């Protein structure tokens, strides 16, 4: 039987969240690791916007947003109950992450592309979100409660990127609960699994 096909990029945080959900759901799928500079024609044909992740189901349905892929995967099987969370609270955190925080992250990571401000300015913008997460993590182990939810899984890959821009700064920053939470995800068997390396997919012509 044909498997779902995931076009992915190992280091992309959107692709990471999609792979986390697919693995957690124990869905079998084919990973096609792409080069962002040389995207496969089939990917562009099924999803002309040209971002990853994209999941093509055996019935040819195409899911071209990471959150839709997570939702689809966990609707198949959700052994850890990641969807058992208040939808509104989940959306609240993810929308800040994917909006203002991602914007600050891009600028903090590549300040040379955004010379209007200093790198520190962009870091401080991102820290508003770090502080909000730190505050909720002082109250419970995960973002919404003592159980992990889709919000944690969707967000930690972006915090990982932010932390990695200046690992020394992050290690000494005022966000100890956030660091512990992030480390928990980075050390999880699931994360190790989804970060396995695949050779770049070569399309047969
Ligand atoms: N809203 C999309 C965003 C995906 C996205 O922006 N992915 C980046 C890689 S992290 C990408 O494919 N960019 C296109 C490119 O670099 O050519 C989603 O949630 O899946």
PDB file of N, CA, C and O and ligand atoms in Angstrom, residues 9 11-15 17 36-37 39 49-54 64-69 98 102 158 161, ligand 1:
ATOM      1  N   UNK A   9      12.501  19.042   5.642  1.00  0.00           N
ATOM      2  CA  UNK A   9      13.863  19.576   5.699  1.00  0.00           C
ATOM      3  C   UNK A   9      14.269  19.425   7.156  1.00  0.00           C
ATOM      4  O   UNK A   9      13.567  19.927   8.053  1.00  0.00           O
ATOM      5  N   UNK A  11      16.306  20.518   9.422  1.00  0.00           N
ATOM      6  CA  UNK A  11      16.503  21.585  10.409  1.00  0.00           C
ATOM      7  C   UNK A  11      15.370  22.609  10.459  1.00  0.00           C
ATOM      8  O   UNK A  11      15.424  23.573  11.215  1.00  0.00           O
ATOM      9  N   UNK A  12      14.366  22.411   9.645  1.00  0.00           N
ATOM     10  CA  UNK A  12      13.239  23.361   9.627  1.00  0.00           C
ATOM     11  C   UNK A  12      12.326  23.095  10.828  1.00  0.00           C
ATOM     12  O   UNK A  12      11.832  21.980  11.010  1.00  0.00           O
ATOM     13  N   UNK A  13      12.066  24.127  11.636  1.00  0.00           N
ATOM     14  CA  UNK A  13      11.230  23.900  12.824  1.00  0.00           C
ATOM     15  C   UNK A  13       9.783  23.526  12.497  1.00  0.00           C
ATOM     16  O   UNK A  13       9.142  22.805  13.255  1.00  0.00           O
ATOM     17  N   UNK A  14       9.297  24.003  11.356  1.00  0.00           N
ATOM     18  CA  UNK A  14       7.937  23.609  10.962  1.00  0.00           C
ATOM     19  C   UNK A  14       7.911  22.116  10.596  1.00  0.00           C
ATOM     20  O   UNK A  14       6.959  21.402  10.897  1.00  0.00           O
ATOM     21  N   UNK A  15       8.964  21.696   9.910  1.00  0.00           N
ATOM     22  CA  UNK A  15       9.035  20.277   9.531  1.00  0.00           C
ATOM     23  C   UNK A  15       9.250  19.410  10.770  1.00  0.00           C
ATOM     24  O   UNK A  15       8.723  18.298  10.857  1.00  0.00           O
ATOM     25  N   UNK A  17       8.052  19.912  13.779  1.00  0.00           N
ATOM     26  CA  UNK A  17       6.789  19.711  14.515  1.00  0.00           C
ATOM     27  C   UNK A  17       5.906  18.701  13.783  1.00  0.00           C
ATOM     28  O   UNK A  17       5.226  17.882  14.408  1.00  0.00           O
ATOM     29  N   UNK A  36      16.401  22.980  -0.038  1.00  0.00           N
ATOM     30  CA  UNK A  36      15.524  24.144  -0.229  1.00  0.00           C
ATOM     31  C   UNK A  36      15.934  24.943  -1.464  1.00  0.00           C
ATOM     32  O   UNK A  36      15.136  25.715  -2.010  1.00  0.00           O
ATOM     33  N   UNK A  37      17.181  24.733  -1.894  1.00  0.00           N
ATOM     34  CA  UNK A  37      17.664  25.473  -3.081  1.00  0.00           C
ATOM     35  C   UNK A  37      17.322  24.770  -4.381  1.00  0.00           C
ATOM     36  O   UNK A  37      17.520  25.321  -5.457  1.00  0.00           O
ATOM     37  N   UNK A  39      14.290  22.422  -5.079  1.00  0.00           N
ATOM     38  CA  UNK A  39      13.142  21.631  -4.625  1.00  0.00           C
ATOM     39  C   UNK A  39      12.674  20.674  -5.719  1.00  0.00           C
ATOM     40  O   UNK A  39      12.673  21.037  -6.903  1.00  0.00           O
ATOM     41  N   UNK A  49       3.483  26.728  -3.514  1.00  0.00           N
ATOM     42  CA  UNK A  49       4.060  27.754  -2.625  1.00  0.00           C
ATOM     43  C   UNK A  49       5.488  27.388  -2.228  1.00  0.00           C
ATOM     44  O   UNK A  49       6.259  28.242  -1.800  1.00  0.00           O
ATOM     45  N   UNK A  50       5.838  26.114  -2.331  1.00  0.00           N
ATOM     46  CA  UNK A  50       7.240  25.717  -2.209  1.00  0.00           C
ATOM     47  C   UNK A  50       7.831  25.765  -0.816  1.00  0.00           C
ATOM     48  O   UNK A  50       9.032  25.928  -0.665  1.00  0.00           O
ATOM     49  N   UNK A  51       6.998  25.635   0.229  1.00  0.00           N
ATOM     50  CA  UNK A  51       7.575  25.500   1.574  1.00  0.00           C
ATOM     51  C   UNK A  51       7.437  24.051   2.023  1.00  0.00           C
ATOM     52  O   UNK A  51       6.622  23.290   1.484  1.00  0.00           O
ATOM     53  N   UNK A  52       8.254  23.694   2.998  1.00  0.00           N
ATOM     54  CA  UNK A  52       8.105  22.398   3.658  1.00  0.00           C
ATOM     55  C   UNK A  52       7.737  22.672   5.115  1.00  0.00           C
ATOM     56  O   UNK A  52       8.074  23.744   5.636  1.00  0.00           O
ATOM     57  N   UNK A  53       7.052  21.747   5.756  1.00  0.00           N
ATOM     58  CA  UNK A  53       6.681  20.416   5.297  1.00  0.00           C
ATOM     59  C   UNK A  53       5.419  20.411   4.421  1.00  0.00           C
ATOM     60  O   UNK A  53       4.577  21.283   4.547  1.00  0.00           O
ATOM     61  N   UNK A  54       5.352  19.368   3.578  1.00  0.00           N
ATOM     62  CA  UNK A  54       4.134  19.085   2.812  1.00  0.00           C
ATOM     63  C   UNK A  54       3.907  17.582   2.912  1.00  0.00           C
ATOM     64  O   UNK A  54       4.844  16.799   2.734  1.00  0.00           O
ATOM     65  N   UNK A  64      -0.426  21.211   3.313  1.00  0.00           N
ATOM     66  CA  UNK A  64       0.770  22.023   3.077  1.00  0.00           C
ATOM     67  C   UNK A  64       1.052  23.025   4.190  1.00  0.00           C
ATOM     68  O   UNK A  64       1.795  23.969   3.982  1.00  0.00           O
ATOM     69  N   UNK A  65       0.462  22.787   5.351  1.00  0.00           N
ATOM     70  CA  UNK A  65       0.777  23.586   6.535  1.00  0.00           C
ATOM     71  C   UNK A  65       1.158  22.628   7.656  1.00  0.00           C
ATOM     72  O   UNK A  65       0.451  21.642   7.899  1.00  0.00           O
ATOM     73  N   UNK A  66       2.230  22.966   8.367  1.00  0.00           N
ATOM     74  CA  UNK A  66       2.705  22.068   9.427  1.00  0.00           C
ATOM     75  C   UNK A  66       1.614  21.770  10.458  1.00  0.00           C
ATOM     76  O   UNK A  66       1.484  20.633  10.926  1.00  0.00           O
ATOM     77  N   UNK A  67       0.804  22.778  10.798  1.00  0.00           N
ATOM     78  CA  UNK A  67      -0.215  22.546  11.828  1.00  0.00           C
ATOM     79  C   UNK A  67      -1.300  21.598  11.326  1.00  0.00           C
ATOM     80  O   UNK A  67      -1.829  20.783  12.079  1.00  0.00           O
ATOM     81  N   UNK A  68      -1.596  21.664  10.031  1.00  0.00           N
ATOM     82  CA  UNK A  68      -2.587  20.730   9.463  1.00  0.00           C
ATOM     83  C   UNK A  68      -2.044  19.311   9.474  1.00  0.00           C
ATOM     84  O   UNK A  68      -2.787  18.345   9.684  1.00  0.00           O
ATOM     85  N   UNK A  69      -0.744  19.186   9.235  1.00  0.00           N
ATOM     86  CA  UNK A  69      -0.130  17.844   9.252  1.00  0.00           C
ATOM     87  C   UNK A  69      -0.183  17.277  10.675  1.00  0.00           C
ATOM     88  O   UNK A  69      -0.531  16.117  10.887  1.00  0.00           O
ATOM     89  N   UNK A  98       4.144  31.605  16.008  1.00  0.00           N
ATOM     90  CA  UNK A  98       4.290  31.652  14.547  1.00  0.00           C
ATOM     91  C   UNK A  98       4.240  33.082  14.013  1.00  0.00           C
ATOM     92  O   UNK A  98       4.586  33.315  12.855  1.00  0.00           O
ATOM     93  N   UNK A 102       8.298  34.397  15.800  1.00  0.00           N
ATOM     94  CA  UNK A 102       9.055  33.936  14.620  1.00  0.00           C
ATOM     95  C   UNK A 102       9.708  35.134  13.918  1.00  0.00           C
ATOM     96  O   UNK A 102      10.832  35.060  13.432  1.00  0.00           O
ATOM     97  N   UNK A 158      11.102  26.052  17.716  1.00  0.00           N
ATOM     98  CA  UNK A 158      11.430  27.468  17.493  1.00  0.00           C
ATOM     99  C   UNK A 158      12.252  28.016  18.663  1.00  0.00           C
ATOM    100  O   UNK A 158      13.154  28.831  18.463  1.00  0.00           O
ATOM    101  N   UNK A 161      15.745  26.980  18.185  1.00  0.00           N
ATOM    102  CA  UNK A 161      16.497  27.847  17.258  1.00  0.00           C
ATOM    103  C   UNK A 161      16.927  29.131  17.950  1.00  0.00           C
ATOM    104  O   UNK A 161      18.046  29.595  17.781  1.00  0.00           O
TER     105      UNK A 161
HETATM  106  N1  LIG B   1       3.363  28.129   7.327  1.00  0.00           N
HETATM  107  C1  LIG B   1       4.271  27.096   6.881  1.00  0.00           C
HETATM  108  C2  LIG B   1       5.704  27.587   6.958  1.00  0.00           C
HETATM  109  C3  LIG B   1       6.730  26.589   6.451  1.00  0.00           C
HETATM  110  C4  LIG B   1       8.059  27.253   6.128  1.00  0.00           C
HETATM  111  O1  LIG B   1       8.171  28.494   6.067  1.00  0.00           O
HETATM  112  N2  LIG B   1       9.092  26.442   5.884  1.00  0.00           N
HETATM  113  C5  LIG B   1      10.363  26.987   5.433  1.00  0.00           C
HETATM  114  C6  LIG B   1      11.558  26.193   5.928  1.00  0.00           C
HETATM  115  S1  LIG B   1      11.726  26.278   7.686  1.00  0.00           S
HETATM  116  C7  LIG B   1      10.421  26.879   3.911  1.00  0.00           C
HETATM  117  O2  LIG B   1      10.080  25.856   3.361  1.00  0.00           O
HETATM  118  N3  LIG B   1      10.849  27.971   3.246  1.00  0.00           N
HETATM  119  C8  LIG B   1      10.955  27.965   1.812  1.00  0.00           C
HETATM  120  C9  LIG B   1      12.342  28.201   1.321  1.00  0.00           C
HETATM  121  O3  LIG B   1      13.241  28.432   2.152  1.00  0.00           O
HETATM  122  O4  LIG B   1      12.526  28.125   0.115  1.00  0.00           O
HETATM  123  C10 LIG B   1       4.029  25.830   7.727  1.00  0.00           C
HETATM  124  O5  LIG B   1       3.572  25.967   8.873  1.00  0.00           O
HETATM  125  O6  LIG B   1       4.265  24.711   7.241  1.00  0.00           O
END
